[in-house]
Coordinates of C-alpha atoms in Angstrom, one line a residue:
Chain S
M1175 CA 0.0 0.0 0.0
K1176 CA 1.3 3.4 -0.9
K1177 CA 1.5 6.1 1.7
L1178 CA -1.0 9.0 1.5
N1179 CA 1.8 11.5 1.5
E1180 CA 3.4 9.9 -1.5
I1181 CA 0.1 10.3 -3.4
F1182 CA -0.1 13.9 -2.3
T1183 CA 3.3 14.7 -3.7
E1184 CA 2.9 12.8 -6.9
K1185 CA -0.6 13.9 -8.0
K1186 CA -3.0 16.8 -8.2
N1187 CA -6.8 16.9 -8.2
L1188 CA -7.1 13.8 -6.0
L1189 CA -10.2 11.7 -6.2
S1190 CA -11.2 9.8 -3.1
I1191 CA -14.2 7.5 -2.7
F1192 CA -16.0 6.6 0.5
F1193 CA -17.9 3.4 0.9
T1194 CA -19.5 1.6 3.8
A1195 CA -17.8 -1.7 4.6
G1196 CA -20.4 -4.5 4.3
F1197 CA -22.6 -2.8 1.8
P1198 CA -24.2 -3.9 -0.4
K1199 CA -22.9 -7.3 0.6
L1200 CA -20.8 -8.4 3.5
D1201 CA -18.0 -9.7 1.3
D1202 CA -17.8 -6.8 -1.2
T1203 CA -15.0 -4.9 0.5
A1204 CA -12.1 -6.5 -1.4
K1205 CA -14.0 -6.2 -4.8
I1206 CA -14.9 -2.6 -4.2
V1207 CA -11.3 -1.7 -3.2
S1208 CA -9.8 -3.4 -6.2
E1209 CA -12.4 -1.9 -8.7
L1210 CA -11.8 1.6 -7.2
S1211 CA -8.0 1.2 -7.5
E1212 CA -8.2 0.0 -11.1
S1213 CA -10.5 2.8 -12.0
G1214 CA -7.8 5.3 -10.8
V1215 CA -9.2 6.4 -7.5
D1216 CA -6.3 8.0 -5.5
F1217 CA -7.3 7.0 -2.0
I1218 CA -10.2 5.2 -0.4
E1219 CA -12.2 5.8 2.7
V1220 CA -13.5 2.7 4.3
G1221 CA -16.6 3.5 6.5
L1222 CA -17.2 1.4 9.6
P1223 CA -20.9 1.0 9.7
Y1224 CA -22.4 2.5 12.9
S1225 CA -25.9 2.2 14.4
D1226 CA -26.1 6.0 15.1
P1227 CA -24.0 7.9 12.6
L1228 CA -24.7 11.5 13.6
A1229 CA -22.7 13.2 10.9
D1230 CA -24.2 11.1 8.0
G1231 CA -27.3 11.7 5.9
P1232 CA -29.9 9.2 4.9
T1233 CA -27.9 7.4 2.1
I1234 CA -25.0 6.5 4.3
Q1235 CA -27.3 5.8 7.3
D1236 CA -29.2 3.3 5.2
S1237 CA -26.1 1.7 3.8
S1238 CA -24.7 1.4 7.4
Q1239 CA -27.9 -0.3 8.6
I1240 CA -27.8 -2.8 5.7
A1241 CA -24.1 -3.5 6.4
L1242 CA -24.9 -4.2 10.1
Q1243 CA -27.8 -6.4 9.1
N1244 CA -25.4 -8.2 6.8
G1245 CA -23.4 -9.0 9.9
M1246 CA -20.5 -6.6 9.4
N1247 CA -18.5 -5.8 12.5
L1248 CA -15.0 -4.4 13.2
D1249 CA -13.4 -7.9 13.4
I1250 CA -14.6 -8.8 10.0
V1251 CA -13.6 -5.4 8.5
F1252 CA -10.1 -5.7 9.8
E1253 CA -9.9 -9.4 8.6
Q1254 CA -11.0 -8.3 5.1
L1255 CA -8.5 -5.4 5.0
K1256 CA -5.7 -7.6 6.2
T1257 CA -6.4 -10.1 3.4
I1258 CA -6.1 -7.4 0.7
K1259 CA -3.1 -5.7 2.2
K1260 CA -0.6 -7.5 -0.1
T1261 CA -2.4 -6.8 -3.3
N1262 CA -3.8 -3.4 -2.8
T1263 CA -1.6 -0.4 -3.5
T1264 CA -4.2 2.4 -3.0
P1265 CA -4.0 4.1 0.4
L1266 CA -7.0 3.4 2.7
V1267 CA -8.4 5.7 5.3
L1268 CA -10.7 4.4 8.0
M1269 CA -13.8 6.4 9.0
G1270 CA -15.9 5.5 12.0
Y1271 CA -17.4 6.9 15.2
L1272 CA -15.5 7.2 18.5
N1273 CA -17.8 4.8 20.4
Q1274 CA -16.7 2.0 18.1
V1275 CA -13.0 2.7 19.0
L1276 CA -13.8 3.0 22.7
K1277 CA -15.7 -0.3 22.9
Y1278 CA -13.3 -2.2 20.7
G1279 CA -10.5 -1.0 22.9
E1280 CA -8.3 2.0 21.9
D1281 CA -5.1 0.1 21.7
K1282 CA -6.6 -2.9 20.1
F1283 CA -8.2 -0.7 17.4
C1284 CA -4.9 1.1 16.7
Q1285 CA -3.0 -2.3 16.5
A1286 CA -5.6 -3.6 14.1
C1287 CA -5.2 -0.5 11.9
V1288 CA -1.5 -1.0 11.8
A1289 CA -1.9 -4.7 11.0
C1290 CA -3.9 -3.7 7.9
G1291 CA -1.5 -1.0 6.8
I1292 CA -3.8 1.8 7.7
E1293 CA -2.2 5.0 8.8
T1294 CA -5.0 7.5 8.8
V1295 CA -8.3 7.6 10.6
I1296 CA -11.3 9.9 10.5
L1297 CA -13.5 10.0 13.6
P1298 CA -16.0 12.9 13.0
D1299 CA -17.1 12.9 16.6
L1300 CA -13.6 13.1 18.1
P1301 CA -13.3 16.7 19.4
M1302 CA -10.0 18.5 19.3
I1303 CA -9.8 18.9 23.0
E1304 CA -10.0 15.1 23.5
Y1305 CA -7.5 14.7 20.8
E1306 CA -5.1 17.0 22.6
N1307 CA -5.7 15.5 26.0
H1308 CA -5.5 11.8 25.0
Y1309 CA -5.7 10.6 21.4
K1310 CA -2.7 12.6 20.0
L1311 CA -0.3 10.5 22.1
L1312 CA -2.2 7.3 21.5
F1313 CA -2.1 7.7 17.7
E1314 CA 1.5 8.8 17.7
K1315 CA 2.4 5.6 19.6
Y1316 CA 1.0 3.6 16.7
G1317 CA 2.1 5.9 13.9
L1318 CA -1.5 6.8 13.1
T1319 CA -2.7 10.2 12.0
N1320 CA -6.1 11.8 12.6
V1321 CA -8.0 13.8 10.0
F1322 CA -9.9 16.9 11.4
L1323 CA -12.9 18.3 9.7
I1324 CA -13.5 22.1 9.2
T1325 CA -16.7 23.8 8.2
P1326 CA -17.7 27.3 7.0
H1327 CA -18.2 28.1 10.7
T1328 CA -14.8 27.0 11.9
S1329 CA -12.9 30.0 13.1
E1330 CA -9.5 31.0 11.6
E1331 CA -7.8 30.4 14.9
R1332 CA -9.1 26.9 15.1
I1333 CA -8.2 26.1 11.5
R1334 CA -4.6 27.2 12.2
K1335 CA -4.5 24.9 15.2
I1336 CA -6.0 22.0 13.1
D1337 CA -3.4 22.7 10.4
A1338 CA -0.6 22.4 13.0
Y1339 CA -2.0 19.0 14.1
T1340 CA -2.5 17.6 10.6
D1341 CA -0.2 15.1 9.0
A1342 CA -2.5 13.7 6.3
F1343 CA -5.1 16.2 5.1
I1344 CA -7.8 18.5 6.4
Y1345 CA -11.3 17.4 5.5
V1346 CA -13.0 20.5 4.2
V1347 CA -16.7 20.0 4.8
A1348 CA -18.3 21.8 1.8
S1349 CA -21.2 23.3 3.8
A1350 CA -22.8 23.2 7.2
S1351 CA -24.2 19.9 6.5
I1352 CA -24.4 16.2 7.1
T1353 CA -23.2 13.9 4.2
G1354 CA -25.3 13.7 1.1
A1355 CA -25.2 14.9 -2.5
K1356 CA -26.5 18.4 -3.2
G1357 CA -25.8 18.5 -6.9
E1358 CA -24.0 21.8 -7.1
I1359 CA -21.7 24.2 -5.4
S1360 CA -23.0 27.6 -4.5
Q1361 CA -21.2 31.0 -4.7
E1362 CA -21.2 31.0 -0.9
Q1363 CA -19.3 27.8 -0.8
I1364 CA -16.8 29.1 -3.4
N1365 CA -16.2 32.1 -1.2
Y1366 CA -15.6 29.8 1.7
F1367 CA -13.2 27.6 -0.3
E1368 CA -11.3 30.8 -1.4
R1369 CA -11.1 32.0 2.1
I1370 CA -9.5 28.6 3.2
K1371 CA -7.2 28.6 0.2
A1372 CA -6.0 32.1 1.0
M1373 CA -5.0 31.0 4.5
D1374 CA -2.1 29.3 2.8
L1375 CA -2.1 26.3 5.1
K1376 CA 0.6 23.7 5.2
S1377 CA -1.8 20.8 5.0
K1378 CA -3.5 19.3 2.0
L1379 CA -7.1 20.2 1.6
I1380 CA -9.7 17.6 0.5
V1381 CA -13.3 18.7 0.1
G1382 CA -16.1 16.4 1.1
F1383 CA -19.9 16.4 1.8
G1384 CA -22.0 17.3 -1.3
I1385 CA -19.5 16.2 -4.0
S1386 CA -21.4 14.0 -6.4
D1387 CA -20.4 14.3 -10.0
N1388 CA -17.9 15.7 -12.5
N1389 CA -19.1 19.3 -12.1
T1390 CA -18.9 19.4 -8.3
F1391 CA -15.6 17.5 -8.3
T1392 CA -14.0 19.8 -10.8
T1393 CA -15.2 22.9 -9.0
A1394 CA -13.9 21.6 -5.7
C1395 CA -10.5 20.8 -7.2
N1396 CA -10.1 24.5 -8.3
Y1397 CA -9.8 25.4 -4.7
A1398 CA -8.5 22.3 -3.0
D1399 CA -6.1 19.4 -3.5
G1400 CA -9.0 17.0 -4.2
A1401 CA -12.4 15.8 -3.2
I1402 CA -14.2 12.9 -1.6
I1403 CA -17.4 11.4 -3.0
G1404 CA -19.5 9.3 -0.5
S1405 CA -23.3 9.3 -0.8
A1406 CA -23.4 9.5 -4.6
F1407 CA -21.1 6.5 -4.8
I1408 CA -23.2 4.6 -2.3
K1409 CA -26.3 5.3 -4.4
E1410 CA -24.5 4.1 -7.5
L1411 CA -23.5 0.9 -5.6
A1412 CA -27.1 0.4 -4.5
I1413 CA -28.3 0.5 -8.1
N1414 CA -25.6 -1.1 -10.2
G1415 CA -23.5 -2.9 -7.6
V1416 CA -19.8 -3.5 -7.9
K1417 CA -19.9 -3.8 -11.7
G1418 CA -20.9 -0.2 -12.2
I1419 CA -17.9 1.2 -10.3
N1420 CA -15.6 1.8 -13.3
D1421 CA -18.2 3.7 -15.3
F1422 CA -19.1 5.8 -12.3
I1423 CA -15.4 6.8 -11.7
K1424 CA -14.9 7.6 -15.4
S1425 CA -17.9 9.9 -15.2
I1426 CA -16.3 11.9 -12.5
R1427 CA -13.0 12.6 -14.3
Chain M
M656 CA -18.5 20.1 45.4
K657 CA -17.8 16.6 44.1
F658 CA -21.0 16.4 42.0
Q659 CA -20.5 19.6 40.1
P660 CA -18.9 19.2 36.6
T661 CA -15.4 20.4 35.7
K662 CA -14.9 23.3 33.3
E663 CA -14.9 20.8 30.5
G664 CA -18.2 19.3 31.7
Y665 CA -16.9 16.1 33.3
Y666 CA -18.4 14.3 36.3
G667 CA -15.6 11.9 37.1
Q668 CA -14.9 10.2 33.8
F669 CA -18.3 11.0 32.4
G670 CA -19.5 14.0 30.4
G671 CA -17.5 16.2 28.0
A672 CA -18.6 17.4 24.6
F673 CA -18.1 14.7 21.9
I674 CA -19.5 16.6 19.0
P675 CA -18.6 16.8 15.4
E676 CA -16.6 19.9 14.4
L677 CA -19.8 21.1 12.7
L678 CA -21.4 21.7 16.0
Y679 CA -18.5 23.2 17.8
P680 CA -19.3 26.9 17.3
N681 CA -22.9 26.4 18.6
V682 CA -21.9 24.4 21.6
K683 CA -19.0 26.8 22.4
E684 CA -21.3 29.8 22.2
L685 CA -23.6 28.2 24.7
E686 CA -20.7 27.0 26.9
D687 CA -19.2 30.5 27.0
N688 CA -22.5 32.2 27.9
Y689 CA -24.8 29.8 29.9
I690 CA -23.6 30.5 33.4
K691 CA -23.4 34.3 32.8
I692 CA -27.0 34.2 31.5
L693 CA -28.4 31.9 34.2
E694 CA -26.8 33.9 37.0
S695 CA -27.9 37.3 35.6
E696 CA -30.5 39.3 37.4
A697 CA -32.6 39.8 34.3
F698 CA -32.7 36.0 33.6
Q699 CA -33.5 35.2 37.3
N700 CA -36.3 37.7 37.5
E701 CA -38.0 36.5 34.3
Y702 CA -37.4 32.8 35.0
K703 CA -38.8 33.0 38.5
N704 CA -41.7 35.2 37.4
L705 CA -42.7 32.7 34.7
L706 CA -42.3 29.7 37.0
Q707 CA -44.6 31.3 39.5
H708 CA -47.3 32.8 37.4
Y709 CA -47.2 30.7 34.2
V710 CA -46.1 27.3 35.4
G711 CA -47.8 27.5 38.8
R712 CA -44.8 26.9 41.1
P713 CA -44.0 26.1 43.7
S714 CA -45.5 22.7 43.1
P715 CA -47.0 21.2 46.2
L716 CA -45.2 18.8 48.5
Y717 CA -48.0 16.5 49.4
L718 CA -48.0 14.1 52.3
A719 CA -49.6 10.9 50.8
K720 CA -51.2 9.5 54.0
R721 CA -52.8 6.3 52.6
L722 CA -49.6 5.5 50.6
S723 CA -47.6 6.1 53.8
E724 CA -49.8 3.8 55.8
K725 CA -49.6 1.1 53.2
Y726 CA -45.8 1.2 53.0
G727 CA -45.1 2.0 56.6
A728 CA -43.2 5.3 56.1
T729 CA -43.8 9.0 55.7
I730 CA -44.2 9.5 52.0
Y731 CA -44.4 12.8 50.3
L732 CA -45.1 13.4 46.7
K733 CA -43.4 16.3 45.0
R734 CA -46.2 17.3 42.6
E735 CA -44.5 18.1 39.4
D736 CA -47.5 16.6 37.7
L737 CA -49.4 19.8 38.6
N738 CA -47.1 22.0 36.6
H739 CA -48.5 23.7 33.5
T740 CA -48.2 21.2 30.6
G741 CA -48.3 18.3 33.1
A742 CA -44.7 17.5 34.0
H743 CA -41.4 18.8 35.3
K744 CA -40.2 19.3 31.7
V745 CA -41.5 22.9 31.6
N746 CA -39.0 24.0 34.3
N747 CA -36.2 23.4 31.8
T748 CA -38.0 24.7 28.7
I749 CA -38.9 28.0 30.4
G750 CA -35.2 28.5 31.3
Q751 CA -33.7 27.4 28.0
I752 CA -36.1 29.5 25.9
L753 CA -34.9 32.5 27.9
V754 CA -31.3 31.5 27.3
A755 CA -32.1 31.2 23.6
K756 CA -33.6 34.6 23.6
H757 CA -30.6 36.1 25.3
L758 CA -28.5 34.5 22.6
G759 CA -30.7 36.0 19.9
K760 CA -32.0 32.8 18.5
T761 CA -35.3 32.7 16.7
K762 CA -35.8 29.1 15.7
I763 CA -36.0 26.3 18.3
I764 CA -35.6 22.5 17.7
A765 CA -36.2 19.7 20.3
E766 CA -36.4 16.0 20.6
T767 CA -39.1 14.2 22.5
G768 CA -39.9 10.7 23.8
A769 CA -43.2 10.7 25.6
G770 CA -44.0 14.1 24.1
Q771 CA -43.8 15.9 27.4
H772 CA -40.7 17.8 26.5
G773 CA -42.1 18.4 23.0
V774 CA -45.2 19.9 24.5
A775 CA -43.3 21.9 27.0
T776 CA -41.1 23.3 24.2
A777 CA -44.0 24.0 21.8
T778 CA -45.6 25.8 24.7
V779 CA -42.8 28.2 25.5
C780 CA -42.3 28.8 21.8
A781 CA -45.9 29.8 21.5
L782 CA -45.4 32.0 24.5
M783 CA -42.3 33.7 23.1
D784 CA -43.5 33.7 19.4
L785 CA -40.6 31.5 18.2
E786 CA -40.6 28.9 15.4
C787 CA -40.6 25.4 16.8
V788 CA -39.7 22.0 15.2
V789 CA -40.0 18.8 17.4
F790 CA -38.4 15.5 16.4
M791 CA -40.3 12.5 17.6
G792 CA -39.9 8.8 16.9
E793 CA -42.5 7.3 14.7
T794 CA -43.3 4.6 17.3
D795 CA -43.7 7.3 20.0
I796 CA -46.0 9.4 17.7
K797 CA -48.3 6.4 17.7
R798 CA -48.2 5.7 21.4
Q799 CA -48.4 9.3 22.6
A800 CA -51.1 10.7 20.2
P801 CA -52.6 13.3 22.6
N802 CA -49.2 15.0 23.0
V803 CA -48.7 15.0 19.2
A804 CA -52.0 16.8 18.8
R805 CA -51.1 19.3 21.6
M806 CA -47.8 20.1 19.9
K807 CA -49.5 20.7 16.6
M808 CA -52.2 22.9 18.2
L809 CA -49.4 24.9 19.8
G810 CA -48.0 25.6 16.4
A811 CA -45.0 23.3 16.4
K812 CA -44.0 21.2 13.4
V813 CA -43.6 17.5 14.5
V814 CA -41.1 15.6 12.4
P815 CA -41.2 11.8 12.6
A816 CA -37.9 10.1 13.2
T817 CA -38.0 6.9 11.1
S818 CA -34.5 5.4 11.7
G819 CA -33.6 2.7 14.2
S820 CA -36.2 1.8 16.8
K821 CA -38.1 5.0 15.9
T822 CA -38.0 6.2 19.6
L823 CA -36.3 8.8 21.7
K824 CA -32.7 7.9 20.7
D825 CA -33.6 8.3 17.0
A826 CA -35.5 11.5 17.6
T827 CA -32.3 12.8 19.3
N828 CA -30.2 11.7 16.3
E829 CA -32.5 13.5 13.9
A830 CA -32.6 16.7 16.0
I831 CA -28.7 16.7 16.1
R832 CA -28.6 16.1 12.3
Y833 CA -31.0 19.0 11.7
W834 CA -28.9 21.2 14.1
I835 CA -25.7 20.4 12.1
Q836 CA -27.5 21.5 8.9
N837 CA -29.1 24.5 10.5
P838 CA -26.5 25.9 12.9
E839 CA -28.5 29.1 13.4
T840 CA -31.2 27.2 15.3
Y841 CA -31.2 26.7 19.1
Y842 CA -31.3 23.0 20.2
L843 CA -33.5 22.9 23.3
I844 CA -32.5 19.5 24.8
G845 CA -35.0 18.0 27.2
S846 CA -32.9 16.1 29.6
V847 CA -29.5 16.1 31.4
V848 CA -27.9 14.5 28.3
G849 CA -26.0 15.8 25.3
P850 CA -22.7 17.6 25.1
H851 CA -21.5 19.9 27.9
P852 CA -23.0 22.4 28.9
Y853 CA -26.4 20.8 28.4
P854 CA -26.3 18.3 31.3
D855 CA -25.2 21.0 33.7
M856 CA -27.6 23.7 32.3
V857 CA -30.6 21.4 32.4
A858 CA -29.7 20.2 36.0
R859 CA -29.5 23.8 37.1
L860 CA -32.9 24.6 35.6
Q861 CA -34.5 21.5 37.2
A862 CA -32.8 22.2 40.5
V863 CA -35.9 24.3 41.5
I864 CA -37.5 21.0 42.4
S865 CA -35.1 20.3 45.3
E866 CA -34.8 23.9 46.2
E867 CA -38.5 24.0 46.9
M868 CA -38.4 20.6 48.5
K869 CA -36.0 21.9 51.1
A870 CA -38.2 24.8 52.1
Q871 CA -41.4 22.7 52.0
L872 CA -39.9 19.9 54.1
K873 CA -38.6 22.4 56.6
E874 CA -42.1 23.9 56.9
Q875 CA -43.9 20.5 57.1
T876 CA -41.4 18.4 59.1
G877 CA -39.1 20.9 60.7
K878 CA -36.1 19.5 58.8
E879 CA -35.1 20.4 55.3
N880 CA -33.6 16.9 54.6
P881 CA -35.7 13.9 53.9
D882 CA -34.2 10.4 54.5
T883 CA -34.8 9.2 51.0
I884 CA -35.6 10.7 47.6
I885 CA -36.9 8.5 44.8
A886 CA -37.1 9.6 41.1
C887 CA -37.3 7.8 37.8
V888 CA -34.5 8.0 35.3
G889 CA -34.5 7.9 31.6
G890 CA -32.1 10.6 30.6
G891 CA -32.5 11.8 34.1
S892 CA -33.7 15.4 34.3
N893 CA -36.4 15.1 36.9
A894 CA -34.0 13.0 39.1
A895 CA -31.2 15.5 38.6
G896 CA -33.6 18.3 39.7
A897 CA -34.9 16.3 42.7
F898 CA -31.4 15.3 43.8
Y899 CA -29.6 18.5 43.0
H900 CA -29.5 20.4 46.3
Y901 CA -28.9 17.1 48.2
L902 CA -26.1 15.7 46.1
E903 CA -23.3 16.8 48.5
D904 CA -25.2 15.7 51.6
S905 CA -24.6 11.9 51.8
A906 CA -27.0 11.6 54.7
V907 CA -29.8 11.8 52.1
E908 CA -30.4 8.5 50.3
L909 CA -30.9 9.0 46.6
I910 CA -32.7 6.3 44.6
A911 CA -32.8 6.4 40.8
V912 CA -35.3 4.1 39.2
E913 CA -34.8 2.8 35.7
A914 CA -37.2 1.1 33.4
A915 CA -36.7 -2.6 33.3
G916 CA -39.2 -3.2 30.5
L917 CA -40.1 -6.9 30.4
G918 CA -37.3 -7.6 32.9
V919 CA -33.7 -6.5 33.2
N920 CA -32.3 -9.6 31.5
S921 CA -35.2 -10.2 29.1
G922 CA -33.6 -8.4 26.2
E923 CA -36.4 -5.9 26.3
S924 CA -35.3 -3.4 28.8
A925 CA -34.0 0.2 29.3
A926 CA -32.2 -0.3 32.6
T927 CA -29.0 1.3 31.3
S928 CA -27.0 1.2 34.6
Q929 CA -27.5 -2.6 34.7
L930 CA -27.0 -3.4 31.1
G931 CA -24.7 -0.7 29.8
D932 CA -21.0 0.2 30.0
V933 CA -18.9 3.3 29.2
G934 CA -19.3 4.8 25.8
V935 CA -20.2 8.0 23.9
I936 CA -23.8 8.8 22.9
H937 CA -25.3 12.1 21.7
G938 CA -22.2 14.0 22.5
S939 CA -21.5 12.7 26.0
K940 CA -19.4 10.1 27.6
T941 CA -21.6 8.1 29.8
I942 CA -23.0 4.6 30.5
L943 CA -25.0 3.2 27.5
M944 CA -26.5 0.0 26.2
Q945 CA -24.3 -1.3 23.4
D946 CA -23.1 -4.5 21.8
E947 CA -19.5 -5.8 21.8
Y948 CA -18.7 -3.6 18.8
G949 CA -20.1 -0.4 20.3
Q950 CA -23.3 -0.5 18.2
I951 CA -26.0 1.1 20.3
V952 CA -28.7 -1.4 21.5
E953 CA -32.3 -0.5 21.1
P954 CA -33.9 -0.1 24.5
Y955 CA -37.4 -1.0 25.4
S956 CA -39.9 0.3 28.0
I957 CA -43.6 0.7 28.0
S958 CA -42.8 4.3 29.0
A959 CA -41.7 6.4 26.1
G960 CA -40.0 8.8 28.4
L961 CA -37.7 6.2 29.9
D962 CA -37.0 4.3 26.6
Y963 CA -33.4 5.6 26.2
P964 CA -30.2 3.6 25.8
G965 CA -28.0 6.1 27.7
V966 CA -28.3 8.1 30.9
G967 CA -27.1 11.6 31.7
P968 CA -23.4 11.8 32.7
L969 CA -24.2 13.0 36.2
H970 CA -26.2 9.9 36.8
A971 CA -23.5 7.7 35.3
F972 CA -21.2 9.2 37.9
L973 CA -23.8 8.9 40.8
H974 CA -24.0 5.2 39.8
E975 CA -20.3 4.6 39.6
S976 CA -19.5 6.5 42.8
K977 CA -22.4 4.8 44.5
R978 CA -23.8 8.1 45.6
A979 CA -27.2 7.0 44.3
V980 CA -28.8 3.6 44.5
F981 CA -30.0 2.4 41.1
M982 CA -33.2 0.3 41.2
N983 CA -35.5 -0.6 38.4
A984 CA -39.2 -1.5 37.8
T985 CA -40.8 -3.5 35.0
D986 CA -43.7 -2.4 32.8
K987 CA -46.0 -4.5 35.0
E988 CA -44.7 -3.1 38.3
A989 CA -45.1 0.4 37.0
L990 CA -48.6 -0.2 35.8
D991 CA -49.6 -1.7 39.1
A992 CA -48.1 1.3 41.0
A993 CA -50.0 3.7 38.7
Y994 CA -53.3 1.9 39.4
E995 CA -52.5 1.8 43.1
L996 CA -51.8 5.5 43.4
T997 CA -54.9 6.3 41.4
K998 CA -57.1 4.2 43.7
I999 CA -55.7 5.2 47.1
E1000 CA -54.6 8.8 46.5
G1001 CA -56.8 9.9 43.5
I1002 CA -53.7 10.8 41.5
I1003 CA -53.1 9.4 38.0
P1004 CA -49.3 9.5 37.5
A1005 CA -47.4 9.5 34.2
L1006 CA -46.1 6.0 33.3
E1007 CA -42.5 7.4 33.9
S1008 CA -43.3 8.6 37.4
A1009 CA -45.1 5.3 38.1
H1010 CA -41.7 3.6 37.9
A1011 CA -40.5 5.6 40.8
L1012 CA -43.6 4.6 42.8
A1013 CA -43.1 1.0 41.8
V1014 CA -40.0 0.4 44.0
L1015 CA -41.9 1.1 47.2
P1016 CA -42.9 -2.6 47.8
K1017 CA -39.2 -3.5 47.3
M1018 CA -38.0 -1.2 50.0
N1019 CA -37.5 -1.9 53.7
M1020 CA -38.7 1.3 55.3
K1021 CA -39.1 2.5 58.8
K1022 CA -42.2 4.2 60.1
N1023 CA -40.7 7.6 60.6
Q1024 CA -38.5 7.5 57.5
V1025 CA -39.3 10.6 55.4
V1026 CA -39.4 9.7 51.7
V1027 CA -40.0 12.1 48.9
I1028 CA -41.0 10.7 45.6
N1029 CA -40.7 13.0 42.6
L1030 CA -44.0 12.7 40.9
S1031 CA -42.6 14.0 37.6
G1032 CA -45.7 14.0 35.5
R1033 CA -49.4 13.3 35.2
G1034 CA -50.9 10.4 33.4
D1035 CA -53.3 12.0 30.9
K1036 CA -51.0 11.2 28.0
D1037 CA -51.0 7.5 29.1
L1038 CA -54.7 6.9 29.5
E1039 CA -54.9 4.7 26.4
T1040 CA -52.1 2.4 27.8
Y1041 CA -53.7 2.4 31.2
I1042 CA -57.2 1.5 29.9
K1043 CA -55.8 -1.2 27.6
H1044 CA -53.9 -2.9 30.4
L1045 CA -56.8 -2.4 32.9
E1046 CA -59.0 -4.4 30.7
A1047 CA -56.4 -7.0 29.9

């Protein structure tokens, strides 16, 4: 598996795809990762399905519920990711909720990430103060890095702090929103992207939430280093399954 | 002051503010201002005035003679059921609506289980002429129809939560999602749950219950302390209010009663302290019901107000530190207690409050033991359930 920072130095306009592990079928993880890699996706976010995903809209909620009904759990995800570790070269990022980490055991969770070659995690409900007080040290111990989210309402002072804590990238939430495709990017959002860009941060910026097609992806890339597509991809998977992945990615860029 | 939260909102290991970055500015604004507002003279005047003239406080402390005889103790009922809108919930909504106004908010959202908090929120929004959206689980909408009708009549929009078990947990998820998408709104949380500062703010606003209890007990018994206080706990706001001014005085026994549903180990229960362990739910680190992978387990109780998989962080700490005794009552025990109180005292309690009454037969009491039961709400909203089970 390549490192995220290698990809960041090699390429521009990065395309990342989020999918929920265990959706549409329990054993689709390996197939989805390899299809995405072959289609030229630059890095992949693997979502750990959660019963109460507060930051997610209806599409990802539904996919999480189906994945859980399919019997997906953290042991199975880690087992699946370990299996593909040798063949997969595209960097993987793990996205889940803090309670999953707490219950699994913080150290055990980190060890499992390392065993799968994962170096980056996104926990949208991990607040910065908890990171500073506890998780920073824990993650450092295992060589893991955490991705912080920023929104149009995040203050400049806080963004500067997040920039200093960031090793991988900053997740730029496109609007005050939960996940879910909106179809277009407004002038207000563009103003926000420009404001962030003008701050001249050291970290790479990846835009997410509301990126769904070629148009929104291209617009986001004008202001950031790349973008993440989640809900729109889940919708595509729900309709056409794994076989539709290549066409979907080609339609984005 | 062992039972006051730290600056970051921690009671021991419980509490904090585990919120997505998207909510940070809202929660921070509240955190920076709530104590200043609550302690200001303007707020205190308005809050006290409304509690007295609009809510009808102080609520009576009633010596339930026949109940006392039956259980061989001196049992008082703190009559929160007599408040305007029928429960203790309004103490909090009056306070928070004033906080929202001080912060310049014009749109209010809330979650509700039994509908009592939804009604109390819709009521204060009507009073203050503010827009109101209430999230309520689809299952609860069906079992608490009168409260849904009241909210609509009060001008609130009731949005059904259709995910998960379609109850209080899911209504709270939907309210938080809406809040993320509409950060200009004020989220008026109904219990001592959620991210800091909500648990502390709601506890302070419900503390009027124990503040009055002290004065009323002094007047009626000559002592401001009872021996025992009993309150039901879902999220835990009425218990927090009834315990508040006695928390630091370990001579007063505090009993929190959870809903056991069909039985603690039946798989259909909401007895969080017995079935849960440490985790994060709705922005707070607390005790919650979850499986081995941290997926939140759907709770069950006949009472929509106690049907919650977590518990406020203060209560998690009271449980862990053993400051409070945690008991529980099944659906059947609660129904029996409700029928009993109705027959011998002429008071129809809410199903939630009936859980607090339901532990009386399990207690070993002394004749002169002074017990206060917080009768958190009235049973009008539960008549359909009561009638159904009476016939059965």
